[in-house]
């Protein structure tokens, strides 16, 4: 049995932090599960780190389902959350429900994530009532990049702090079982975390959340187009990959590989 929403609620009640990571393919999903992660997010950030888009807006439902299927196939125990891409839930409640159910039926995900505050409350309620576990996502919501005008920290003014706290409570009441808090001041993240009973998962939200999520390619140093302040790099795999690739290329060019050892 995979990790479920009650397991995460229990973790919060026991004050145990939840480590989450984004994953998009079979090889990394295997490694991430072997590393002991209980929760993986197939994030629409794949639009940037896998597909090379400037932002997450172009990502489609079919692409998300494709990657979600791969990740669920690679894992046995972890909870797999499918990220609802831009325009898969905004048009209507019916469209939202239909697309969310595709993550469970086709992608075999265990939950979905949806960006937005009070404007998504009806959708969160509808999905929850239809047995689709929902992760909410407030603060900096990357699908709103054109309105916001960049990847800016949210919740800096008293008014927006109040609004985000209200949003968090409304989303919990609508049935969300977990909530991503992105790029908000840590004092606000602390207040939200203490005001709701579901776990908060921070990214650029300071140390007081119930858990943390990072984009795999950022954490491993594979993606260096830009590095947000909130990212901690735990490895520099781009450099390792570069030197391995250069060595292989040189070996082939010098006739050193393949040798007798690699031949039949
Ligand atoms: O798409 C994504 O990877 C995300 C996380 C960074 C929260 O939404």
Coordinates of C-alpha atoms and ligand atoms in Angstrom, one line a residue:
X1 CA 0.0 0.0 0.0
X2 CA 1.3 3.4 -0.9
X3 CA 1.6 6.4 1.5
X4 CA -1.8 8.0 1.8
X5 CA -3.3 11.3 3.0
X6 CA -3.9 9.9 6.6
X7 CA -0.2 9.0 6.8
X8 CA 0.8 12.6 6.0
X9 CA -1.8 13.9 8.5
X10 CA -0.3 11.6 11.1
X11 CA 3.2 12.9 10.4
X12 CA 2.0 16.4 11.0
X13 CA 0.4 15.4 14.3
X14 CA 3.7 13.7 15.4
X15 CA 5.7 16.7 14.3
X16 CA 7.6 14.6 11.7
X17 CA 8.8 16.6 8.7
X18 CA 7.8 15.5 5.2
X19 CA 10.5 15.6 2.4
X20 CA 9.0 15.9 -1.1
X21 CA 10.8 16.0 -4.4
X22 CA 9.7 16.4 -8.0
X23 CA 10.3 13.5 -10.4
X24 CA 9.5 13.1 -14.0
X25 CA 11.0 9.8 -15.3
X26 CA 11.6 6.1 -14.5
X27 CA 15.3 6.2 -13.7
X28 CA 15.1 9.1 -11.2
X29 CA 11.8 7.8 -9.7
X30 CA 13.6 4.5 -8.9
X31 CA 16.5 6.4 -7.3
X32 CA 14.2 8.7 -5.4
X33 CA 12.2 5.8 -4.0
X34 CA 15.4 4.0 -3.1
X35 CA 16.5 7.1 -1.2
X36 CA 13.4 6.7 0.9
X37 CA 11.2 9.5 -0.3
X38 CA 7.5 8.9 0.7
X39 CA 6.0 11.6 -1.6
X40 CA 6.9 12.6 -5.2
X41 CA 5.4 15.3 -7.2
X42 CA 5.2 15.0 -11.0
X43 CA 5.4 18.8 -11.2
X44 CA 4.5 20.9 -14.2
X45 CA 8.0 22.3 -13.7
X46 CA 8.8 19.6 -16.2
X47 CA 7.9 22.2 -18.7
X48 CA 11.1 24.0 -17.8
X49 CA 13.6 21.4 -16.7
X50 CA 12.6 18.6 -19.1
X51 CA 11.0 20.4 -22.0
X52 CA 13.0 23.6 -22.0
X53 CA 10.1 26.0 -22.0
X54 CA 10.5 29.4 -20.4
X55 CA 7.7 28.7 -17.9
X56 CA 5.1 26.1 -17.1
X57 CA 2.3 27.5 -19.1
X58 CA 2.7 25.4 -22.3
X59 CA 2.5 22.0 -20.5
X60 CA -0.5 19.9 -21.6
X61 CA -2.6 17.3 -19.9
X62 CA -1.4 14.6 -22.2
X63 CA 2.2 15.4 -21.3
X64 CA 1.5 15.4 -17.6
X65 CA -0.3 12.0 -17.9
X66 CA 2.6 10.6 -19.9
X67 CA 5.2 11.5 -17.2
X68 CA 2.9 10.6 -14.3
X69 CA 2.4 7.1 -15.7
X70 CA 6.2 6.6 -16.0
X71 CA 6.7 7.7 -12.4
X72 CA 4.0 5.5 -10.9
X73 CA 5.3 2.5 -13.0
X74 CA 8.7 3.0 -11.4
X75 CA 7.5 3.2 -7.8
X76 CA 5.8 1.0 -5.3
X77 CA 5.4 2.7 -2.0
X78 CA 5.6 6.5 -2.5
X79 CA 2.6 8.7 -2.9
X80 CA 2.6 10.1 -6.4
X81 CA 1.0 13.5 -6.9
X82 CA 0.1 14.7 -10.4
X83 CA 0.3 18.4 -11.0
X84 CA -2.7 19.8 -12.9
X85 CA -1.3 22.0 -15.8
X86 CA -2.5 25.4 -16.8
X87 CA -6.0 25.4 -18.2
X88 CA -6.8 21.8 -17.2
X89 CA -9.0 23.1 -14.3
X90 CA -9.7 26.8 -14.9
X91 CA -12.4 26.5 -17.6
X92 CA -15.1 24.7 -15.6
X93 CA -15.7 22.4 -12.7
X94 CA -16.6 19.6 -15.1
X95 CA -13.4 20.0 -17.0
X96 CA -11.4 20.1 -13.8
X97 CA -13.0 16.9 -12.5
X98 CA -12.6 15.1 -15.8
X99 CA -8.9 16.1 -16.0
X100 CA -8.2 15.3 -12.3
X101 CA -9.7 11.9 -12.8
X102 CA -7.4 11.2 -15.7
X103 CA -4.4 11.5 -13.3
X104 CA -5.9 8.7 -11.2
X105 CA -7.3 6.5 -14.0
X106 CA -4.6 6.8 -16.6
X107 CA -1.6 8.1 -14.7
X108 CA -2.3 5.9 -11.7
X109 CA -1.4 8.8 -9.4
X110 CA -2.6 8.9 -5.8
X111 CA -3.5 12.6 -5.7
X112 CA -3.5 15.8 -7.7
X113 CA -2.2 19.3 -7.1
X114 CA -3.9 22.5 -8.1
X115 CA -2.6 26.1 -8.0
X116 CA -4.8 28.9 -6.5
X117 CA -6.6 30.2 -3.5
X118 CA -10.3 30.9 -2.9
X119 CA -11.1 30.8 -6.6
X120 CA -10.3 27.0 -6.6
X121 CA -12.4 26.2 -3.5
X122 CA -15.4 24.8 -5.4
X123 CA -13.1 22.6 -7.5
X124 CA -11.2 21.3 -4.5
X125 CA -14.5 20.4 -2.9
X126 CA -15.8 18.7 -6.0
X127 CA -12.6 16.6 -6.5
X128 CA -12.5 15.7 -2.8
X129 CA -16.2 14.6 -2.9
X130 CA -15.3 12.5 -6.0
X131 CA -12.5 10.6 -4.0
X132 CA -9.6 12.5 -5.6
X133 CA -7.2 13.6 -2.9
X134 CA -6.2 17.2 -3.5
X135 CA -3.0 19.1 -2.7
X136 CA -3.6 22.9 -2.7
X137 CA -0.8 25.4 -3.8
X138 CA -0.8 29.0 -2.7
X139 CA 1.6 31.9 -2.5
X140 CA 3.6 32.2 -5.7
X141 CA 1.7 30.2 -8.2
X142 CA 3.9 29.8 -11.4
X143 CA 0.9 29.4 -13.7
X144 CA 0.0 33.1 -12.7
X145 CA 3.4 34.4 -13.9
X146 CA 1.9 36.7 -16.6
X147 CA -0.4 38.4 -14.1
X148 CA 2.1 38.6 -11.3
X149 CA 4.9 39.8 -13.6
X150 CA 7.7 37.4 -12.6
X151 CA 8.6 34.9 -9.9
X152 CA 8.0 37.3 -7.0
X153 CA 7.6 36.6 -3.3
X154 CA 4.0 36.8 -2.3
X155 CA 2.3 37.8 1.0
X156 CA 4.5 40.7 1.9
X157 CA 1.8 43.2 2.7
X158 CA -0.6 42.9 5.6
X159 CA -3.5 42.7 3.2
X160 CA -2.0 39.9 1.1
X161 CA -0.9 38.0 4.3
X162 CA -4.5 38.1 5.5
X163 CA -5.8 36.9 2.2
X164 CA -3.4 34.0 2.0
X165 CA -4.2 32.9 5.5
X166 CA -7.9 33.0 4.6
X167 CA -7.3 31.1 1.4
X168 CA -5.4 28.4 3.3
X169 CA -8.3 28.0 5.8
X170 CA -10.9 27.9 3.0
X171 CA -8.9 25.3 1.0
X172 CA -8.5 23.1 4.1
X173 CA -12.3 23.4 4.7
X174 CA -13.0 22.4 1.1
X175 CA -11.1 19.2 1.6
X176 CA -7.4 19.7 0.6
X177 CA -5.3 17.2 2.5
X178 CA -2.0 19.0 2.1
X179 CA -0.9 22.5 0.9
X180 CA 2.2 23.8 -0.9
X181 CA 3.3 27.2 0.2
X182 CA 5.6 28.8 -2.4
X183 CA 7.7 31.9 -2.0
X184 CA 6.1 33.5 1.0
X185 CA 7.7 35.1 4.1
X186 CA 8.6 32.5 6.8
X187 CA 6.5 34.2 9.5
X188 CA 3.4 33.9 7.3
X189 CA 4.2 30.3 6.5
X190 CA 4.5 29.6 10.3
X191 CA 1.1 31.3 10.9
X192 CA -0.5 29.3 8.2
X193 CA 1.1 26.0 9.3
X194 CA -0.1 26.6 12.9
X195 CA -3.6 27.6 11.8
X196 CA -4.5 24.6 9.7
X197 CA -4.6 20.9 10.6
X198 CA -3.3 19.6 7.2
X199 CA 0.4 19.5 6.4
X200 CA 2.1 22.5 4.7
X201 CA 4.9 21.8 2.3
X202 CA 7.1 24.8 1.7
X203 CA 9.3 25.9 -1.2
X204 CA 10.8 29.3 -0.5
X205 CA 8.6 29.5 2.6
X206 CA 11.2 29.1 5.4
X207 CA 11.8 26.5 8.1
X208 CA 8.4 26.3 9.8
X209 CA 6.4 24.3 7.3
X210 CA 5.5 20.7 8.0
X211 CA 7.6 19.6 5.0
X212 CA 9.6 20.9 2.0
X213 CA 9.6 20.3 -1.7
X214 CA 12.4 21.0 -4.3
X215 CA 12.7 20.5 -8.0
X216 CA 14.9 17.5 -8.5
X217 CA 17.0 19.1 -11.2
X218 CA 17.7 22.2 -9.0
X219 CA 18.7 20.1 -6.0
X220 CA 21.0 17.9 -8.0
X221 CA 22.6 20.8 -9.9
X222 CA 21.4 19.6 -13.3
X223 CA 19.5 22.8 -14.3
X224 CA 21.5 26.0 -14.1
X225 CA 19.4 28.4 -16.2
X226 CA 18.7 30.2 -13.0
X227 CA 18.9 29.4 -9.3
X228 CA 16.2 30.7 -7.0
X229 CA 17.4 31.9 -3.5
X230 CA 15.4 29.1 -1.8
X231 CA 17.2 26.3 -3.6
X232 CA 20.0 24.4 -1.9
X233 CA 22.2 22.4 -4.3
X234 CA 23.2 19.0 -2.9
X235 CA 25.2 17.9 -5.9
X236 CA 26.6 19.2 -9.1
X237 CA 25.6 16.5 -11.5
X238 CA 25.9 18.8 -14.6
X239 CA 29.6 19.0 -14.0
X240 CA 29.9 15.2 -13.5
X241 CA 27.9 14.6 -16.6
X242 CA 29.9 17.0 -18.6
X243 CA 33.2 15.5 -17.7
X244 CA 32.0 11.9 -18.3
X245 CA 30.6 12.9 -21.7
X246 CA 33.8 14.7 -22.7
X247 CA 35.9 11.7 -21.6
X248 CA 33.7 9.3 -23.7
X249 CA 33.9 11.6 -26.7
X250 CA 37.7 11.9 -26.4
X251 CA 38.0 8.1 -26.0
X252 CA 36.0 7.4 -29.2
X253 CA 37.9 10.0 -31.1
X254 CA 41.2 8.6 -30.0
X255 CA 40.2 5.0 -30.7
X256 CA 40.4 4.1 -27.0
X257 CA 36.8 3.0 -26.8
X258 CA 35.6 0.4 -27.5
X259 CA 38.6 -1.8 -26.7
X260 CA 39.0 -5.6 -26.7
X261 CA 37.5 -5.6 -23.2
X262 CA 34.1 -4.3 -24.5
X263 CA 34.2 -6.4 -27.6
X264 CA 32.8 -9.9 -28.4
Ligands
LIG1 O1 5.7 22.1 -10.6 C1 6.3 22.0 -9.6 O2 7.4 21.4 -9.6 C2 5.8 22.5 -8.4 C3 6.6 22.5 -7.1 C4 7.8 23.2 -7.2 C5 5.8 22.8 -5.9 O3 4.7 23.0 -8.4

